[in-house]
mmCIF file of C-alpha atoms and ligand atoms in Angstrom:
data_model
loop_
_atom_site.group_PDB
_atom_site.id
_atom_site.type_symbol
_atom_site.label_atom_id
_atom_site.label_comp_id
_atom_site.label_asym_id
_atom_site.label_seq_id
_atom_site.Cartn_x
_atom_site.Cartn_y
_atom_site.Cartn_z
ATOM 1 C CA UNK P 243 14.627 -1.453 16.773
ATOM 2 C CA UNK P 244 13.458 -1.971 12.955
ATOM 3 C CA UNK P 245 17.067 -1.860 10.940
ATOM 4 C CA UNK P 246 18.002 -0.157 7.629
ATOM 5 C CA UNK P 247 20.350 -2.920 5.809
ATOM 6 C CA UNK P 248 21.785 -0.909 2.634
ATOM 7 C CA UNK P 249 21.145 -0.128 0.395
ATOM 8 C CA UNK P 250 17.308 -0.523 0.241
ATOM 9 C CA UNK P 251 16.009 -3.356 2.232
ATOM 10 C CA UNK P 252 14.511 -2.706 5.878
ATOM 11 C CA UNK P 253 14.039 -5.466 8.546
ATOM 12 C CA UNK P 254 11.306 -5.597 11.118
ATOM 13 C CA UNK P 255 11.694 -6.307 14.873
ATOM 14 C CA UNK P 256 9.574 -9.427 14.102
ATOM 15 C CA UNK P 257 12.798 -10.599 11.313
ATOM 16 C CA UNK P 258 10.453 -9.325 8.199
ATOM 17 C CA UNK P 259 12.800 -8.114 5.553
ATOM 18 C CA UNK P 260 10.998 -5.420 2.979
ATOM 19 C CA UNK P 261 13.121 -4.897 -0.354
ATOM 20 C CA UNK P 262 12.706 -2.110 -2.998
ATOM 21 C CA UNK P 263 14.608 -0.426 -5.684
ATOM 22 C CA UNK P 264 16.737 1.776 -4.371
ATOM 23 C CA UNK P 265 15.599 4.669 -6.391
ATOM 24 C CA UNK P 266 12.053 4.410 -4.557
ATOM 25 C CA UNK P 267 14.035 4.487 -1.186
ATOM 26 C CA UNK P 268 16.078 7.400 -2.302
ATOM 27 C CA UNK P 269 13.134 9.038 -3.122
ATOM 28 C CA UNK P 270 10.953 8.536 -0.567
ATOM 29 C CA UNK P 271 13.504 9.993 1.681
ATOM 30 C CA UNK P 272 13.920 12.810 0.068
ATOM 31 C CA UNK P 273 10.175 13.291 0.230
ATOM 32 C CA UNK P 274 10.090 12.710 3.569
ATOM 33 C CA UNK P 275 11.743 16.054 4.918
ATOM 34 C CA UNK P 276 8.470 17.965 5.578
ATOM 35 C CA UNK P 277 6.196 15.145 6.139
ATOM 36 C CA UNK P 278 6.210 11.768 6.906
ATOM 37 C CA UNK P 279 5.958 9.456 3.750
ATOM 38 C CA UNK P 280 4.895 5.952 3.653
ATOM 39 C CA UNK P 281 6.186 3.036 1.693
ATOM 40 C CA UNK P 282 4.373 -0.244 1.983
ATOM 41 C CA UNK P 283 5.910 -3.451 0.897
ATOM 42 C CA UNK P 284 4.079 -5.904 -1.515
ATOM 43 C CA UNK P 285 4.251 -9.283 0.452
ATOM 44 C CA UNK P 286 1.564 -10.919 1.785
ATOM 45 C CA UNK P 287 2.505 -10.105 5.727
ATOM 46 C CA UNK P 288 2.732 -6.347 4.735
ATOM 47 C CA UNK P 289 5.435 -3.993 6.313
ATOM 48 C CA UNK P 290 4.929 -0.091 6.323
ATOM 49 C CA UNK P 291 8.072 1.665 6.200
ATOM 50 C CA UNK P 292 7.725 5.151 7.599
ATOM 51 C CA UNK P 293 10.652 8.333 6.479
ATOM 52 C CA UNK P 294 10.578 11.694 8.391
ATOM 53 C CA UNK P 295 13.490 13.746 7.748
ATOM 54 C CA UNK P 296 15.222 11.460 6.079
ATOM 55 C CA UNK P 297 15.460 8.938 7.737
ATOM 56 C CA UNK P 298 13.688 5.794 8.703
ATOM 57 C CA UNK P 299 11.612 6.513 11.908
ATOM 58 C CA UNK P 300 9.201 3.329 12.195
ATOM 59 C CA UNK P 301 7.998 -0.270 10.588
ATOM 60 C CA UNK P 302 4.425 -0.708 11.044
ATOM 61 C CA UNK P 303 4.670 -3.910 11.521
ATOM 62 C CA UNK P 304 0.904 -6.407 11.217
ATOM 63 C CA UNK P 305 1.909 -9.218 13.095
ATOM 64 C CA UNK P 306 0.465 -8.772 16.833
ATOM 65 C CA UNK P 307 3.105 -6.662 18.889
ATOM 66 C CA UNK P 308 4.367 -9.210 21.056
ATOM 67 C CA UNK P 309 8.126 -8.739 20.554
ATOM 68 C CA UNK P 310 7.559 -4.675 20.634
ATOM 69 C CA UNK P 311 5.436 -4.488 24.515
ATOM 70 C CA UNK P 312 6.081 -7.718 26.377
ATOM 71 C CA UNK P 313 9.280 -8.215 25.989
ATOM 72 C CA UNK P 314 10.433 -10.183 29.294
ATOM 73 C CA UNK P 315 7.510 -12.787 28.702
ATOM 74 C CA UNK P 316 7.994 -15.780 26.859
ATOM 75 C CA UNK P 317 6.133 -15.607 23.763
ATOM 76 C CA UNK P 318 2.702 -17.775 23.896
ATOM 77 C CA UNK P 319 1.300 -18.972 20.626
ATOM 78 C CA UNK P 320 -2.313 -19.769 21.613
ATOM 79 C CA UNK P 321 -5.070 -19.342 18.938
ATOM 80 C CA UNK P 322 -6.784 -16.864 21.726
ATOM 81 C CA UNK P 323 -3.924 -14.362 21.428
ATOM 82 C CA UNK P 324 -4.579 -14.261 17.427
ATOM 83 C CA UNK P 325 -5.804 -10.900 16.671
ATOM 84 C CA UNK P 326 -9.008 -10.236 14.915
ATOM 85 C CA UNK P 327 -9.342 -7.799 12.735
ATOM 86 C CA UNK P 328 -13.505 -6.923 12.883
ATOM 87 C CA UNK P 329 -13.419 -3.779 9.823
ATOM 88 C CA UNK P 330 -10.851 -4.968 7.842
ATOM 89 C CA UNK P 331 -10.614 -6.670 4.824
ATOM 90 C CA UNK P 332 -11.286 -10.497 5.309
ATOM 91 C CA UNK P 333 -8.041 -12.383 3.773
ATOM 92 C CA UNK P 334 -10.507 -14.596 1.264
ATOM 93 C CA UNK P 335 -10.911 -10.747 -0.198
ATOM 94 C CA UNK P 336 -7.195 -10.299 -0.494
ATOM 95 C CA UNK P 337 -6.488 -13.176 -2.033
ATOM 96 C CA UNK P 338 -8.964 -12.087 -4.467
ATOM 97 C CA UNK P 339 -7.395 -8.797 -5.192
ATOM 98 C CA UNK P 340 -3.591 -9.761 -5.454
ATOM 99 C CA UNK P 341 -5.094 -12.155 -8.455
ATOM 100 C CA UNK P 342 -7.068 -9.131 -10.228
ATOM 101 C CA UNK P 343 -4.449 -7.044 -9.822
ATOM 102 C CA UNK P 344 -1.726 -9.206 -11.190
ATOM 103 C CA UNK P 345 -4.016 -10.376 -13.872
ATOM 104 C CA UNK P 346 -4.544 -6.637 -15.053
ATOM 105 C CA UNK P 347 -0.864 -5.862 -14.922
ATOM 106 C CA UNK P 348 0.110 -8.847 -16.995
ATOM 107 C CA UNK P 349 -3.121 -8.894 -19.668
ATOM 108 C CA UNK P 350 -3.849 -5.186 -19.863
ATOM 109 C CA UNK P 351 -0.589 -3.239 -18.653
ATOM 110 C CA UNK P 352 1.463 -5.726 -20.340
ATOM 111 C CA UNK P 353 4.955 -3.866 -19.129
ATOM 112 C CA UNK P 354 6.980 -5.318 -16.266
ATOM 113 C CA UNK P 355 8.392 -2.645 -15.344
ATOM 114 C CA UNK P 356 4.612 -0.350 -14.646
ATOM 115 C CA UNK P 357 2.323 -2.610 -12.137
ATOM 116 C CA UNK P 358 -0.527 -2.033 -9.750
ATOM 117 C CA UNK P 359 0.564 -2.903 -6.216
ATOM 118 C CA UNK P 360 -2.055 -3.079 -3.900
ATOM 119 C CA UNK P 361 -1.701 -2.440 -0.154
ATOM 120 C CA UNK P 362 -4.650 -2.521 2.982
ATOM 121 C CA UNK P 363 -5.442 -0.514 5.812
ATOM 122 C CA UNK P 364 -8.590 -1.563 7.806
ATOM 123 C CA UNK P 365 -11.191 -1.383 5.060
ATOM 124 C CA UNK P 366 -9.262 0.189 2.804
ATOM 125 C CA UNK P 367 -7.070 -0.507 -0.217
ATOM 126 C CA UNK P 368 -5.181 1.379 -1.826
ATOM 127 C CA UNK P 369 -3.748 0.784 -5.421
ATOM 128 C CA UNK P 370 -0.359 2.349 -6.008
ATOM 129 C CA UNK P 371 1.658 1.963 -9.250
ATOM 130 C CA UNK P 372 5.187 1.064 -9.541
ATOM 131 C CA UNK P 373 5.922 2.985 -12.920
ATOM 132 C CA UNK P 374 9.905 1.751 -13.463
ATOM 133 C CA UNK P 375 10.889 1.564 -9.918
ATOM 134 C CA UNK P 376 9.162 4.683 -8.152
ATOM 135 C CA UNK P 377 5.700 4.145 -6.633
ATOM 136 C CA UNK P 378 2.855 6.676 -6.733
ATOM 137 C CA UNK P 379 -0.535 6.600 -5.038
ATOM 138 C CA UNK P 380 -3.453 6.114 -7.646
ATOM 139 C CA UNK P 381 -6.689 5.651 -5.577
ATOM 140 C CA UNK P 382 -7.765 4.308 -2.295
ATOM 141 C CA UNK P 383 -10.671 1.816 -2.438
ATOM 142 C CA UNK P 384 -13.642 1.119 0.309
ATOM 143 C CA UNK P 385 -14.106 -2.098 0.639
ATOM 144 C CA UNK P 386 -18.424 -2.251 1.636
ATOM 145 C CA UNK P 387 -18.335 -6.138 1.741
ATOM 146 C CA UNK P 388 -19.061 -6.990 -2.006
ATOM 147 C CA UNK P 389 -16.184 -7.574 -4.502
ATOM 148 C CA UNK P 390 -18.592 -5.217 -7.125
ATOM 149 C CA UNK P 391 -19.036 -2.548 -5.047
ATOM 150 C CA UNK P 392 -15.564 -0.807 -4.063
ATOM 151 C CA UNK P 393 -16.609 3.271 -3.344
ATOM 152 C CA UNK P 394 -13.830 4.841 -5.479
ATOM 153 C CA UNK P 395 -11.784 7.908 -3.810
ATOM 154 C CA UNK P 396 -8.487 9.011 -6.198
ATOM 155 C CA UNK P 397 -5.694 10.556 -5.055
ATOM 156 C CA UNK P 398 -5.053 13.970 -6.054
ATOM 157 C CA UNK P 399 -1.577 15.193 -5.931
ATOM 158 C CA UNK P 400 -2.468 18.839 -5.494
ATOM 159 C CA UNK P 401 -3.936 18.355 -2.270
ATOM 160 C CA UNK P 402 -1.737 15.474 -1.219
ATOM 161 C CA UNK P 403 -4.877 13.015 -0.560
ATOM 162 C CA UNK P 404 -8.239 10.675 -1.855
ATOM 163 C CA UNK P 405 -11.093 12.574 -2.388
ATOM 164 C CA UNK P 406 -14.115 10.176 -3.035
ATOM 165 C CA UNK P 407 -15.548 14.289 -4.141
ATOM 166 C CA UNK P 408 -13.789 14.025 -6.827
ATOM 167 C CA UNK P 409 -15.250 13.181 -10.645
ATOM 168 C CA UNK P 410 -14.153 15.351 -12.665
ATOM 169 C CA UNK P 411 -10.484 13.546 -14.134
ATOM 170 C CA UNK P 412 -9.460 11.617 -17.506
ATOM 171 C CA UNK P 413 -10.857 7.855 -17.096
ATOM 172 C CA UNK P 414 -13.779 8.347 -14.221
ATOM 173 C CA UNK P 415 -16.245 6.676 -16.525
ATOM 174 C CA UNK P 416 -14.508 3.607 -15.649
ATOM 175 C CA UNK P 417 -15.265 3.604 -12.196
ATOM 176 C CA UNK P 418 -18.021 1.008 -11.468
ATOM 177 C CA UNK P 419 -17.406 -0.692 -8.065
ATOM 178 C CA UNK P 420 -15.197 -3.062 -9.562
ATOM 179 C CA UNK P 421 -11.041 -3.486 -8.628
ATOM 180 C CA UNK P 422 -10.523 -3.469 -13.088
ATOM 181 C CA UNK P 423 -12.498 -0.479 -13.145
ATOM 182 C CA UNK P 424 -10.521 1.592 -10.606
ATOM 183 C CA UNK P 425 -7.839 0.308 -12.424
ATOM 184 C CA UNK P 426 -8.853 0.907 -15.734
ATOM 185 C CA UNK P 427 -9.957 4.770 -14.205
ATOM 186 C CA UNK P 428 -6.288 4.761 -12.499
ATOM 187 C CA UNK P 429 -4.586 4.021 -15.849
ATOM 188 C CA UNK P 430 -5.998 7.388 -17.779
ATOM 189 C CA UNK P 431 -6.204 9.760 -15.101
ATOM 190 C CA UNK P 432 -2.107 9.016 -14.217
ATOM 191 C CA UNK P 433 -0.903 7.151 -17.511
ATOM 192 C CA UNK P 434 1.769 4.459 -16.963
HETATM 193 ZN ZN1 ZN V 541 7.192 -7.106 11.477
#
């Protein structure tokens, strides 16, 4: 069972400890009593913390589910049992966007305490920003297999989702394909 250790760290089944302010925690919870929320930690073996009511429900944990199914059988570290992921983002790619991003938070943000954090599902990545300790969803990228040519969707807070429909906010002329662009875009439609 994934644990909550107080006052704002979570650890996996796997051993995985995610940390965060404890304001973002606190908040997240608090969002969480309709719906579930989801809070992503920034390391490079990514944990998804999931809130419903409250409370902590799940970790989505991306290591292969060994621990979580199969239990009784000893644990077999073959290079067969490695899981492929065939839509997602390749890792080269990743590597590739934690250096944009953290390049653009120190050179053009320039304030440690409001960063880009990006986090992946399948194809997808999402930029959030950290603006002093709570973190907000900006816009949700496509990844079509060329580092130029992201398809943009941004997240709109009235309707509680991306919307790749949607143009019409402060900063779309910035939006080119490129990570710095959605970036640059994501920085005037929800200033730091
Ligand atoms: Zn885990």
């Amino acid at each position: 069972m994934p644990q909550e250790i107080f006052p704002s760290s979570f650890e996996c089944d796997c051993g995985h400890q995610s940390d965060f302010f404890e304001n973002t925690v606190r908040e997240m919870k608090a969002m969480s009593q309709k719906k579930k929320v989801y809070l992503a930690d920034s390391a490079p073996e990514e944990h998804t913390i999931v809130f419903y009511r409250g409370k902590l429900v799940e970790i989505q944990c991306p290591k292969p589910s060994q621990s979580h199914e199969t239990k009784k059988s000893p644990r077999k570290r073959t290079s067969s049992t490695k899981r492929v992921t065939t839509r997602g983002i390749p890792d080269e790619v990743k590597t590739d966007v934690e250096a944009l991003v953290q390049h653009f938070n120190t050179t053009v943000i320039r304030n440690p305490h409001c960063l880009y954090v990006p986090r992946y599902k399948g194809k997808f990545l999402y930029l959030d920003r950290q603006d002093y300790g709570r973190q907000h969803p900006i816009c949700r990228l496509e990844y079509t297999g060329k580092m130029e040519d992201w398809s943009f969707a941004i997240y709109k807070y009235s309707d509680e989702r991306y919307d790749e429909e949607e143009w019409f906010f402060p900063g779309a002329e910035h939006v080119d394909g490129t990570i710095e662009g959605a970036m640059k875009a994501g920085l005037e439609a929800y200033p730091a």
